[in-house]
Each structure stands twice: as structure tokens, then as C-alpha cells.
PDB file of C-alpha atoms in Angstrom:
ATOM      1  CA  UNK A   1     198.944  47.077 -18.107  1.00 49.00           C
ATOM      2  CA  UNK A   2     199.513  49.235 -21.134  1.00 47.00           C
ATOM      3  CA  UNK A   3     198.106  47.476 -23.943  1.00 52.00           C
ATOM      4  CA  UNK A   4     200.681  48.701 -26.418  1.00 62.00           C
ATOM      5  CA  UNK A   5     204.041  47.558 -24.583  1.00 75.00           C
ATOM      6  CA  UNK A   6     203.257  44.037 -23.990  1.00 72.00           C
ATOM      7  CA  UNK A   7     205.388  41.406 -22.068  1.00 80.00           C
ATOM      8  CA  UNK A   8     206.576  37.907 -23.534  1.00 78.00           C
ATOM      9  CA  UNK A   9     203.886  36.125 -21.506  1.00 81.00           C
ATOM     10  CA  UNK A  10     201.042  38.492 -22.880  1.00 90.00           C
ATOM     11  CA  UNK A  11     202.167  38.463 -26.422  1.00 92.00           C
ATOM     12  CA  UNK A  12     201.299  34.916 -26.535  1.00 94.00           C
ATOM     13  CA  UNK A  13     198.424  34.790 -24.666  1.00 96.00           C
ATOM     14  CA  UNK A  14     197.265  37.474 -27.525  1.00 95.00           C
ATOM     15  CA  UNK A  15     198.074  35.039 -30.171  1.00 96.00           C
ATOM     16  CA  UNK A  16     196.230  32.482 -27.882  1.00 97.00           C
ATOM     17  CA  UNK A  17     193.389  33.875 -28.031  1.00 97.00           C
ATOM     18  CA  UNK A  18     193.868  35.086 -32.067  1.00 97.00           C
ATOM     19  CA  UNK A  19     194.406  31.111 -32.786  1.00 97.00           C
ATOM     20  CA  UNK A  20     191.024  30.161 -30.115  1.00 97.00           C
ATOM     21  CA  UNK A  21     189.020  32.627 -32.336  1.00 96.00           C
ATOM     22  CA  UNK A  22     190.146  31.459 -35.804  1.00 97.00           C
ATOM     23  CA  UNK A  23     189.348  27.927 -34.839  1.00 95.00           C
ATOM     24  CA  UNK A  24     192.853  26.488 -34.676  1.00 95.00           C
ATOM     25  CA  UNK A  25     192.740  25.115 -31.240  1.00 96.00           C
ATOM     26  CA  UNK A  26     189.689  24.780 -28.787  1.00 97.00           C
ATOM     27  CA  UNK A  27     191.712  25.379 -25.558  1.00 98.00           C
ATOM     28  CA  UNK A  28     195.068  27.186 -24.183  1.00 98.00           C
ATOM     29  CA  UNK A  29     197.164  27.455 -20.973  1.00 98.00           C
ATOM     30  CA  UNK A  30     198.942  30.338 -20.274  1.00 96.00           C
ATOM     31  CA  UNK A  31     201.404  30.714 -17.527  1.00 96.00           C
ATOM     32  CA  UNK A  32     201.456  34.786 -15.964  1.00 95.00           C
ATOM     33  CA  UNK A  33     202.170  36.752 -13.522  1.00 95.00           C
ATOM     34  CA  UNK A  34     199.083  38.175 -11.155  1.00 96.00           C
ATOM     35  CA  UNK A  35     200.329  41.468 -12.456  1.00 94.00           C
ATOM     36  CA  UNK A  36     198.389  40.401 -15.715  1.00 95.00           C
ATOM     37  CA  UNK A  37     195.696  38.796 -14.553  1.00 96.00           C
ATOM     38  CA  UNK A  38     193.187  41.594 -14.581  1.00 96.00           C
ATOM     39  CA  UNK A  39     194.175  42.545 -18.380  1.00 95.00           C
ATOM     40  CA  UNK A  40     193.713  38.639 -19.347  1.00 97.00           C
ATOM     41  CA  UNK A  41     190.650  38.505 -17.812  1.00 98.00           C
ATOM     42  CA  UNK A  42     189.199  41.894 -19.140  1.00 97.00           C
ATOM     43  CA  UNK A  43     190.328  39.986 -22.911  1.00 97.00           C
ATOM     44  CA  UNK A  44     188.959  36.739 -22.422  1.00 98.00           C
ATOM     45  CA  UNK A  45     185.583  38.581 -20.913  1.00 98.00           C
ATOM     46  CA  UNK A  46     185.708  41.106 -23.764  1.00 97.00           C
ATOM     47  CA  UNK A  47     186.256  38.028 -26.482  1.00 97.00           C
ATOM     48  CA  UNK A  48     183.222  35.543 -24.853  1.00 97.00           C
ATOM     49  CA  UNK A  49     185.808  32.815 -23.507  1.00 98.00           C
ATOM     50  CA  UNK A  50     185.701  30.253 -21.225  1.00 98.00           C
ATOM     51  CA  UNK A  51     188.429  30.840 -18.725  1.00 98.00           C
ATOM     52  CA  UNK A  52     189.349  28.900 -15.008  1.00 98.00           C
ATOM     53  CA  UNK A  53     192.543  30.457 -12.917  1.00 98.00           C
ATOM     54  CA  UNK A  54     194.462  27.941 -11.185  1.00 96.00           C
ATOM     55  CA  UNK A  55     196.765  29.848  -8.950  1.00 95.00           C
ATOM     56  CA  UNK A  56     200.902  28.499  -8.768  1.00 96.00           C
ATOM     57  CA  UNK A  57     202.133  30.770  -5.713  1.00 96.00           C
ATOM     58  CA  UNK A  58     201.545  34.428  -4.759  1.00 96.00           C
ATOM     59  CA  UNK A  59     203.142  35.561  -7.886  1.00 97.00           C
ATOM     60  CA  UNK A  60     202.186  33.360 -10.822  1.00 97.00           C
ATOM     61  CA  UNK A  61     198.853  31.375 -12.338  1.00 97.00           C
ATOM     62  CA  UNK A  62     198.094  29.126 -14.819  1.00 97.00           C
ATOM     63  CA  UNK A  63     195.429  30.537 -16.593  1.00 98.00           C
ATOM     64  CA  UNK A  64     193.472  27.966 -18.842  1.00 99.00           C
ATOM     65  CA  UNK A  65     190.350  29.603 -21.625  1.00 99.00           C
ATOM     66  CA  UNK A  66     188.673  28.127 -24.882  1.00 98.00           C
ATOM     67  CA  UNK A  67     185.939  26.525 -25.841  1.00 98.00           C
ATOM     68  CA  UNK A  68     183.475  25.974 -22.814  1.00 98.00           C
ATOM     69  CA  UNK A  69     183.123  21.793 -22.822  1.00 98.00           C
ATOM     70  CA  UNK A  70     187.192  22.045 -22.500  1.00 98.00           C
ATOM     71  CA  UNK A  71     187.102  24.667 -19.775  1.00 99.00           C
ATOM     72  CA  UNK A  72     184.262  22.100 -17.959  1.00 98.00           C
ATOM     73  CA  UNK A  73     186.721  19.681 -18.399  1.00 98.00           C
ATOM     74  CA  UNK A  74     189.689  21.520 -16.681  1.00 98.00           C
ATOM     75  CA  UNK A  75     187.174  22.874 -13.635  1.00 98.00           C
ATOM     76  CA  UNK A  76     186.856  18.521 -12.870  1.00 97.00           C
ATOM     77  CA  UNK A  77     190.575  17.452 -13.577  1.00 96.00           C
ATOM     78  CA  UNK A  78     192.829  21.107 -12.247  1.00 95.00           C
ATOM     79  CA  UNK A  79     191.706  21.171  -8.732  1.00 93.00           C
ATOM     80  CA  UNK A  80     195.127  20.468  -7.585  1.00 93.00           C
ATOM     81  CA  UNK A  81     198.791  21.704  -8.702  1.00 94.00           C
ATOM     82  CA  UNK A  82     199.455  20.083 -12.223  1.00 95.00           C
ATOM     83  CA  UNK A  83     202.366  18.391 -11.246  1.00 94.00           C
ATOM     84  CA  UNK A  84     199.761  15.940  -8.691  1.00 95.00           C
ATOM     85  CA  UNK A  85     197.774  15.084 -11.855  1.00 97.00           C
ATOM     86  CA  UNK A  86     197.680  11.498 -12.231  1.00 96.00           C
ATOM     87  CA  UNK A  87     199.018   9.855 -15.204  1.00 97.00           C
ATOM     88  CA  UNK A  88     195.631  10.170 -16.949  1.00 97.00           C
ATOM     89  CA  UNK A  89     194.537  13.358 -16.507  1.00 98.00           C
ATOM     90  CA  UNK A  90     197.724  14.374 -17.364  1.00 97.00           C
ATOM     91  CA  UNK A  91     197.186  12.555 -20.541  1.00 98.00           C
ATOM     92  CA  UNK A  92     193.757  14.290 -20.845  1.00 97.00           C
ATOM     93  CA  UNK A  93     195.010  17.770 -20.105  1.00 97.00           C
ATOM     94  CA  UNK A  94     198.145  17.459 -22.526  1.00 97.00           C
ATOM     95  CA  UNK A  95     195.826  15.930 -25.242  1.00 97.00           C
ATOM     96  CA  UNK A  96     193.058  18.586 -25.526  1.00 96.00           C
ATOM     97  CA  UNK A  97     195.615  21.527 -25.275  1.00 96.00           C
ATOM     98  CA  UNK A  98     196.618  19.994 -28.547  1.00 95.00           C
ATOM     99  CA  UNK A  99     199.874  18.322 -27.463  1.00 96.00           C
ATOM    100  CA  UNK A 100     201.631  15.852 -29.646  1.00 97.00           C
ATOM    101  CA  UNK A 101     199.267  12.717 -29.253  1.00 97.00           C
ATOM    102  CA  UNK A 102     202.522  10.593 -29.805  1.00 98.00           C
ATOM    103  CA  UNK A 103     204.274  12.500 -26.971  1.00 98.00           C
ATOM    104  CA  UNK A 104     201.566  12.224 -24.651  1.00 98.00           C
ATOM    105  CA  UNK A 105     201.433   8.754 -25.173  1.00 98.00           C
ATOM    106  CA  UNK A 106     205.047   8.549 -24.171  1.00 98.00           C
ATOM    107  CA  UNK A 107     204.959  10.792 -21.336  1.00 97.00           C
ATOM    108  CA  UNK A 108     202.094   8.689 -19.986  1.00 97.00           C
ATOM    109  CA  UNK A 109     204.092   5.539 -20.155  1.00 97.00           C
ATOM    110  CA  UNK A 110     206.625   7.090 -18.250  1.00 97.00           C
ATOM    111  CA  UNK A 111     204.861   8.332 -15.615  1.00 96.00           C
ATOM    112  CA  UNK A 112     202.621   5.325 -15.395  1.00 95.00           C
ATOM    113  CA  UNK A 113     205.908   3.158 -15.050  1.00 95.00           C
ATOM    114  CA  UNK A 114     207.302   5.390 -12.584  1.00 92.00           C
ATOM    115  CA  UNK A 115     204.642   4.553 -10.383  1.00 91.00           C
ATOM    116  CA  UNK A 116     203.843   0.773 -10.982  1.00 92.00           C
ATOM    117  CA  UNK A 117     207.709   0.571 -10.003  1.00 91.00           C
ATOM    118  CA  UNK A 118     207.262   2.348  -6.809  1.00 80.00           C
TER     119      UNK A 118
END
């Protein structure tokens, strides 16, 4: 990837990374294309970060990188599409990405409903 002409997805994961280094969050999730992986890698690597690749389909990956105790964290909880995360870990996850805690509390109650009325 050119490193001047970056694309929506990469722009942010740049800024990611700025705010991970700056101290303004421990831990990010970034949604790309495989096309990018290599470059995101090669700037995590090249920054010291944590990272753990969790792949969606042949074409796109949810790339997680921070702080290493969050990173540990992910390895336990994403070993499985995110949308198959139980109520709690989705809690978890949404929490120490820096989510809304108010939100996430929400969220969980729905979910958790959803399946107590099942």
C-alpha cells in the first residue's frame, strides 16, 4: 500500500495507533480489508504493539492491538466470530475498547434478556 494515499479504513487505524501511543486508550479494533493487512502489521510491529487478527471472511479482518494485558485478554474471549460472544464478553470486549460504560450496560441487558426469553 502506498503510504501517502491512504484509504478510510487506514486513516483511522493511523489515528488508532496515534491515540494508543499518546495514552488515550489502551486498546483498538479496526475492521480492514486483507489488502491492508501486511501494512497494519508492518505499523503495529514497527510501533511495539500488541496485535491478534481475527479473520471475518476471505476479504475482511478484525484486527485488534494495544496495550499487551488487553491484547491477552482478546486472545481468551475472540476465538469465535464476535457476533457468538456471549453477553459478557461482549460486555468485556465493548468495555475495554473504551465504549460508553452506560451503553454497554444497556446492550448487555438486551442481549441477556433476549436470551433468558428464549
Amino acid at each position: 500500500m502506498d503510504s501517502c494515499i491512504l484509504s478510510g479504513d487506514m486513516k483511522i487505524f493511523v489515528h488508532h495507533i496515534y491515540e494508543l501511543q499518546k495514552g488515550i486508550r489502551y486498546m483498538a479494533l479496526c475492521t480492514i480489508d486483507k489488502t491492508d493487512e501486511s501494512f497494519a502489521i508492518q505499523r503495529l510491529e514497527k510501533s511495539g504493539l500488541e496485535y491478534e487478527i481475527c479473520p471475518i471472511n476471505a476479504h475482511r479482518l478484525n484486527l485488534f492491538f494495544g496495550k499487551k494485558e488487553c491484547i491477552d485478554i482478546v486472545r481468551l474471549i475472540c476465538n469465535r466470530p464476535l457476533n457468538l460472544l456471549t453477553p459478557e464478553e461482549d460486555f468485556i470486549l465493548g468495555t475495554m475498547l473504551g465504549y460508553d460504560v452506560c451503553q454497554q450496560c444497556e446492550r448487555y441487558n438486551h442481549r441477556k434478556t433476549l436470551i433468558q426469553s428464549a
